[in-house]
């Protein structure tokens, strides 16, 4: 399933952008989640470095999971040493469980000024995501915003 309003050509560009972020940041996983146009649910649409296809079946409610929290607050979120350092239960972080991530940094992506998507970078090893990589992820999110906003 693709986000409504994304042509096949744009879809390929977004996939390529995720792959580029994966390579540039030397991280293990890059994912892009978007809020559905016809409801509050948030779904993972694109991934690079994924270990399986489970991300395609993950849907979270607005305000839940990493993607839902980032979209609802409009602020980045850093998860360090998962599942030890989290608020709530590990099951509330399905993307972390599905991909075996220990570290993640998620940045909101805005559509017409409103947070409607999330770019997540993650590591399966215990390697933290430093400020330099977080800054690069924020820049990548701005680039994706431009592609998605046309």
PDB file of C-alpha atoms in Angstrom:
ATOM      1  CA  UNK A   1       0.000   0.000   0.000  1.00  0.00           C
ATOM      2  CA  UNK A   2       1.268   3.429  -0.845  1.00  0.00           C
ATOM      3  CA  UNK A   3       0.508   6.804   0.603  1.00  0.00           C
ATOM      4  CA  UNK A   4      -2.259   8.423  -1.434  1.00  0.00           C
ATOM      5  CA  UNK A   5      -0.915  11.138  -3.679  1.00  0.00           C
ATOM      6  CA  UNK A   6       2.414   9.414  -4.342  1.00  0.00           C
ATOM      7  CA  UNK A   7       3.037   8.398  -7.932  1.00  0.00           C
ATOM      8  CA  UNK A   8       5.075   5.250  -8.697  1.00  0.00           C
ATOM      9  CA  UNK A   9       7.973   7.503  -9.752  1.00  0.00           C
ATOM     10  CA  UNK A  10       7.815   9.422  -6.450  1.00  0.00           C
ATOM     11  CA  UNK A  11       7.578   6.121  -4.590  1.00  0.00           C
ATOM     12  CA  UNK A  12      10.862   4.999  -6.173  1.00  0.00           C
ATOM     13  CA  UNK A  13      12.444   8.353  -5.272  1.00  0.00           C
ATOM     14  CA  UNK A  14      11.374   7.918  -1.641  1.00  0.00           C
ATOM     15  CA  UNK A  15      12.739   4.362  -1.558  1.00  0.00           C
ATOM     16  CA  UNK A  16      16.020   5.680  -2.972  1.00  0.00           C
ATOM     17  CA  UNK A  17      16.082   8.490  -0.400  1.00  0.00           C
ATOM     18  CA  UNK A  18      15.704   5.923   2.417  1.00  0.00           C
ATOM     19  CA  UNK A  19      18.547   3.838   0.947  1.00  0.00           C
ATOM     20  CA  UNK A  20      20.713   6.969   0.714  1.00  0.00           C
ATOM     21  CA  UNK A  21      20.089   7.817   4.386  1.00  0.00           C
ATOM     22  CA  UNK A  22      20.963   4.223   5.351  1.00  0.00           C
ATOM     23  CA  UNK A  23      24.285   4.465   3.499  1.00  0.00           C
ATOM     24  CA  UNK A  24      25.157   7.999   4.646  1.00  0.00           C
ATOM     25  CA  UNK A  25      24.468   7.346   8.314  1.00  0.00           C
ATOM     26  CA  UNK A  26      25.886   3.815   8.336  1.00  0.00           C
ATOM     27  CA  UNK A  27      22.910   2.741  10.435  1.00  0.00           C
ATOM     28  CA  UNK A  28      21.119  -0.609  10.324  1.00  0.00           C
ATOM     29  CA  UNK A  29      17.573   0.497   9.493  1.00  0.00           C
ATOM     30  CA  UNK A  30      15.725   3.446   7.975  1.00  0.00           C
ATOM     31  CA  UNK A  31      11.942   3.567   7.876  1.00  0.00           C
ATOM     32  CA  UNK A  32       9.293   6.030   6.785  1.00  0.00           C
ATOM     33  CA  UNK A  33       5.870   5.993   8.421  1.00  0.00           C
ATOM     34  CA  UNK A  34       2.952   8.107   7.233  1.00  0.00           C
ATOM     35  CA  UNK A  35      -0.381   8.912   8.800  1.00  0.00           C
ATOM     36  CA  UNK A  36      -3.256   7.555   6.723  1.00  0.00           C
ATOM     37  CA  UNK A  37      -5.168  10.173   4.767  1.00  0.00           C
ATOM     38  CA  UNK A  38      -8.507   8.664   5.825  1.00  0.00           C
ATOM     39  CA  UNK A  39      -7.995   8.285   9.570  1.00  0.00           C
ATOM     40  CA  UNK A  40      -5.632   8.707  12.509  1.00  0.00           C
ATOM     41  CA  UNK A  41      -3.696   5.452  12.071  1.00  0.00           C
ATOM     42  CA  UNK A  42       0.006   5.535  11.196  1.00  0.00           C
ATOM     43  CA  UNK A  43       1.556   2.915   8.901  1.00  0.00           C
ATOM     44  CA  UNK A  44       5.145   2.122   7.940  1.00  0.00           C
ATOM     45  CA  UNK A  45       5.372   2.499   4.144  1.00  0.00           C
ATOM     46  CA  UNK A  46       9.059   2.396   3.239  1.00  0.00           C
ATOM     47  CA  UNK A  47      12.158   0.788   4.711  1.00  0.00           C
ATOM     48  CA  UNK A  48      15.823   0.258   3.929  1.00  0.00           C
ATOM     49  CA  UNK A  49      18.051  -2.200   5.762  1.00  0.00           C
ATOM     50  CA  UNK A  50      14.995  -4.105   6.963  1.00  0.00           C
ATOM     51  CA  UNK A  51      15.577  -7.668   8.139  1.00  0.00           C
ATOM     52  CA  UNK A  52      12.072  -8.808   7.157  1.00  0.00           C
ATOM     53  CA  UNK A  53       8.785  -7.511   5.709  1.00  0.00           C
ATOM     54  CA  UNK A  54       6.951  -7.143   9.047  1.00  0.00           C
ATOM     55  CA  UNK A  55       7.132  -3.345   8.904  1.00  0.00           C
ATOM     56  CA  UNK A  56       4.536  -3.421   6.093  1.00  0.00           C
ATOM     57  CA  UNK A  57       1.962  -4.904   8.477  1.00  0.00           C
ATOM     58  CA  UNK A  58       2.593  -2.530  11.384  1.00  0.00           C
ATOM     59  CA  UNK A  59      -0.095   0.057  11.993  1.00  0.00           C
ATOM     60  CA  UNK A  60      -0.205   2.157  15.149  1.00  0.00           C
ATOM     61  CA  UNK A  61      -2.794   4.579  16.468  1.00  0.00           C
ATOM     62  CA  UNK A  62      -2.124   8.311  16.533  1.00  0.00           C
ATOM     63  CA  UNK A  63      -0.109   8.974  19.704  1.00  0.00           C
ATOM     64  CA  UNK A  64       1.045   5.334  20.069  1.00  0.00           C
ATOM     65  CA  UNK A  65       4.337   3.696  19.167  1.00  0.00           C
ATOM     66  CA  UNK A  66       7.323   5.748  18.079  1.00  0.00           C
ATOM     67  CA  UNK A  67       5.662   6.958  14.883  1.00  0.00           C
ATOM     68  CA  UNK A  68       2.366   7.895  16.535  1.00  0.00           C
ATOM     69  CA  UNK A  69       4.133   9.749  19.358  1.00  0.00           C
ATOM     70  CA  UNK A  70       6.396  11.711  17.013  1.00  0.00           C
ATOM     71  CA  UNK A  71       3.441  12.715  14.818  1.00  0.00           C
ATOM     72  CA  UNK A  72       1.249  13.685  17.796  1.00  0.00           C
ATOM     73  CA  UNK A  73       3.966  15.798  19.448  1.00  0.00           C
ATOM     74  CA  UNK A  74       5.661  17.072  16.291  1.00  0.00           C
ATOM     75  CA  UNK A  75       8.998  16.513  18.050  1.00  0.00           C
ATOM     76  CA  UNK A  76      11.898  14.105  17.459  1.00  0.00           C
ATOM     77  CA  UNK A  77      12.194  11.071  19.733  1.00  0.00           C
ATOM     78  CA  UNK A  78      15.290   9.128  20.748  1.00  0.00           C
ATOM     79  CA  UNK A  79      15.066   5.575  22.073  1.00  0.00           C
ATOM     80  CA  UNK A  80      18.263   4.439  23.775  1.00  0.00           C
ATOM     81  CA  UNK A  81      18.997   0.866  24.884  1.00  0.00           C
ATOM     82  CA  UNK A  82      15.609  -0.639  23.995  1.00  0.00           C
ATOM     83  CA  UNK A  83      13.745  -2.149  25.820  1.00  0.00           C
ATOM     84  CA  UNK A  84      15.418  -1.126  29.099  1.00  0.00           C
ATOM     85  CA  UNK A  85      15.012   2.666  28.845  1.00  0.00           C
ATOM     86  CA  UNK A  86      11.430   3.061  27.637  1.00  0.00           C
ATOM     87  CA  UNK A  87       8.234   4.424  29.102  1.00  0.00           C
ATOM     88  CA  UNK A  88       5.544   1.754  28.887  1.00  0.00           C
ATOM     89  CA  UNK A  89       5.762  -1.761  27.505  1.00  0.00           C
ATOM     90  CA  UNK A  90       8.001  -3.090  24.743  1.00  0.00           C
ATOM     91  CA  UNK A  91       4.895  -4.179  22.795  1.00  0.00           C
ATOM     92  CA  UNK A  92       4.061  -0.483  22.365  1.00  0.00           C
ATOM     93  CA  UNK A  93       7.120  -0.194  20.084  1.00  0.00           C
ATOM     94  CA  UNK A  94       6.337  -2.707  17.313  1.00  0.00           C
ATOM     95  CA  UNK A  95       8.896  -1.388  14.813  1.00  0.00           C
ATOM     96  CA  UNK A  96      11.667  -1.828  17.400  1.00  0.00           C
ATOM     97  CA  UNK A  97      10.564  -5.413  18.065  1.00  0.00           C
ATOM     98  CA  UNK A  98      10.032  -6.330  14.401  1.00  0.00           C
ATOM     99  CA  UNK A  99      13.482  -5.106  13.364  1.00  0.00           C
ATOM    100  CA  UNK A 100      15.380  -5.991  16.547  1.00  0.00           C
ATOM    101  CA  UNK A 101      16.465  -2.386  17.085  1.00  0.00           C
ATOM    102  CA  UNK A 102      18.271  -1.296  20.257  1.00  0.00           C
ATOM    103  CA  UNK A 103      18.653   2.383  19.336  1.00  0.00           C
ATOM    104  CA  UNK A 104      16.346   4.599  17.287  1.00  0.00           C
ATOM    105  CA  UNK A 105      15.931   8.246  16.412  1.00  0.00           C
ATOM    106  CA  UNK A 106      12.688   9.403  14.817  1.00  0.00           C
ATOM    107  CA  UNK A 107      12.026  12.794  13.222  1.00  0.00           C
ATOM    108  CA  UNK A 108       8.653  14.247  12.196  1.00  0.00           C
ATOM    109  CA  UNK A 109       7.921  14.950   8.532  1.00  0.00           C
ATOM    110  CA  UNK A 110       5.479  17.781   7.875  1.00  0.00           C
ATOM    111  CA  UNK A 111       2.849  18.083   5.147  1.00  0.00           C
ATOM    112  CA  UNK A 112       1.735  21.663   4.674  1.00  0.00           C
ATOM    113  CA  UNK A 113       3.180  22.497   8.100  1.00  0.00           C
ATOM    114  CA  UNK A 114       1.444  19.659   9.996  1.00  0.00           C
ATOM    115  CA  UNK A 115       3.340  16.567  11.204  1.00  0.00           C
ATOM    116  CA  UNK A 116       2.006  13.619   9.183  1.00  0.00           C
ATOM    117  CA  UNK A 117       5.034  11.360   8.811  1.00  0.00           C
ATOM    118  CA  UNK A 118       8.123  10.017  10.544  1.00  0.00           C
ATOM    119  CA  UNK A 119      11.632   9.213   9.386  1.00  0.00           C
ATOM    120  CA  UNK A 120      13.225   6.671  11.737  1.00  0.00           C
ATOM    121  CA  UNK A 121      16.843   5.596  11.809  1.00  0.00           C
ATOM    122  CA  UNK A 122      17.879   2.683  13.980  1.00  0.00           C
ATOM    123  CA  UNK A 123      20.694   0.382  15.043  1.00  0.00           C
ATOM    124  CA  UNK A 124      20.482  -3.252  16.042  1.00  0.00           C
ATOM    125  CA  UNK A 125      23.797  -3.026  17.867  1.00  0.00           C
ATOM    126  CA  UNK A 126      24.189  -1.044  21.062  1.00  0.00           C
ATOM    127  CA  UNK A 127      25.824   1.795  19.100  1.00  0.00           C
ATOM    128  CA  UNK A 128      24.175   5.093  20.132  1.00  0.00           C
ATOM    129  CA  UNK A 129      22.934   7.533  17.507  1.00  0.00           C
ATOM    130  CA  UNK A 130      25.071  10.589  18.164  1.00  0.00           C
ATOM    131  CA  UNK A 131      24.097  14.243  17.668  1.00  0.00           C
ATOM    132  CA  UNK A 132      25.865  14.402  14.292  1.00  0.00           C
ATOM    133  CA  UNK A 133      23.778  11.486  12.943  1.00  0.00           C
ATOM    134  CA  UNK A 134      20.636  12.955  14.491  1.00  0.00           C
ATOM    135  CA  UNK A 135      21.324  16.226  12.670  1.00  0.00           C
ATOM    136  CA  UNK A 136      21.822  14.350   9.380  1.00  0.00           C
ATOM    137  CA  UNK A 137      18.521  12.517   9.979  1.00  0.00           C
ATOM    138  CA  UNK A 138      16.746  15.866  10.523  1.00  0.00           C
ATOM    139  CA  UNK A 139      18.231  17.156   7.247  1.00  0.00           C
ATOM    140  CA  UNK A 140      17.096  13.992   5.445  1.00  0.00           C
ATOM    141  CA  UNK A 141      13.590  14.473   6.860  1.00  0.00           C
ATOM    142  CA  UNK A 142      13.496  18.028   5.418  1.00  0.00           C
ATOM    143  CA  UNK A 143      14.559  16.643   2.014  1.00  0.00           C
ATOM    144  CA  UNK A 144      11.812  13.998   2.160  1.00  0.00           C
ATOM    145  CA  UNK A 145       9.300  16.689   3.129  1.00  0.00           C
ATOM    146  CA  UNK A 146      10.131  18.546  -0.076  1.00  0.00           C
ATOM    147  CA  UNK A 147       9.679  15.391  -2.179  1.00  0.00           C
ATOM    148  CA  UNK A 148       6.385  14.491  -0.482  1.00  0.00           C
ATOM    149  CA  UNK A 149       4.979  18.024  -0.566  1.00  0.00           C
ATOM    150  CA  UNK A 150       5.787  18.320  -4.251  1.00  0.00           C
TER     151      UNK A 150
END
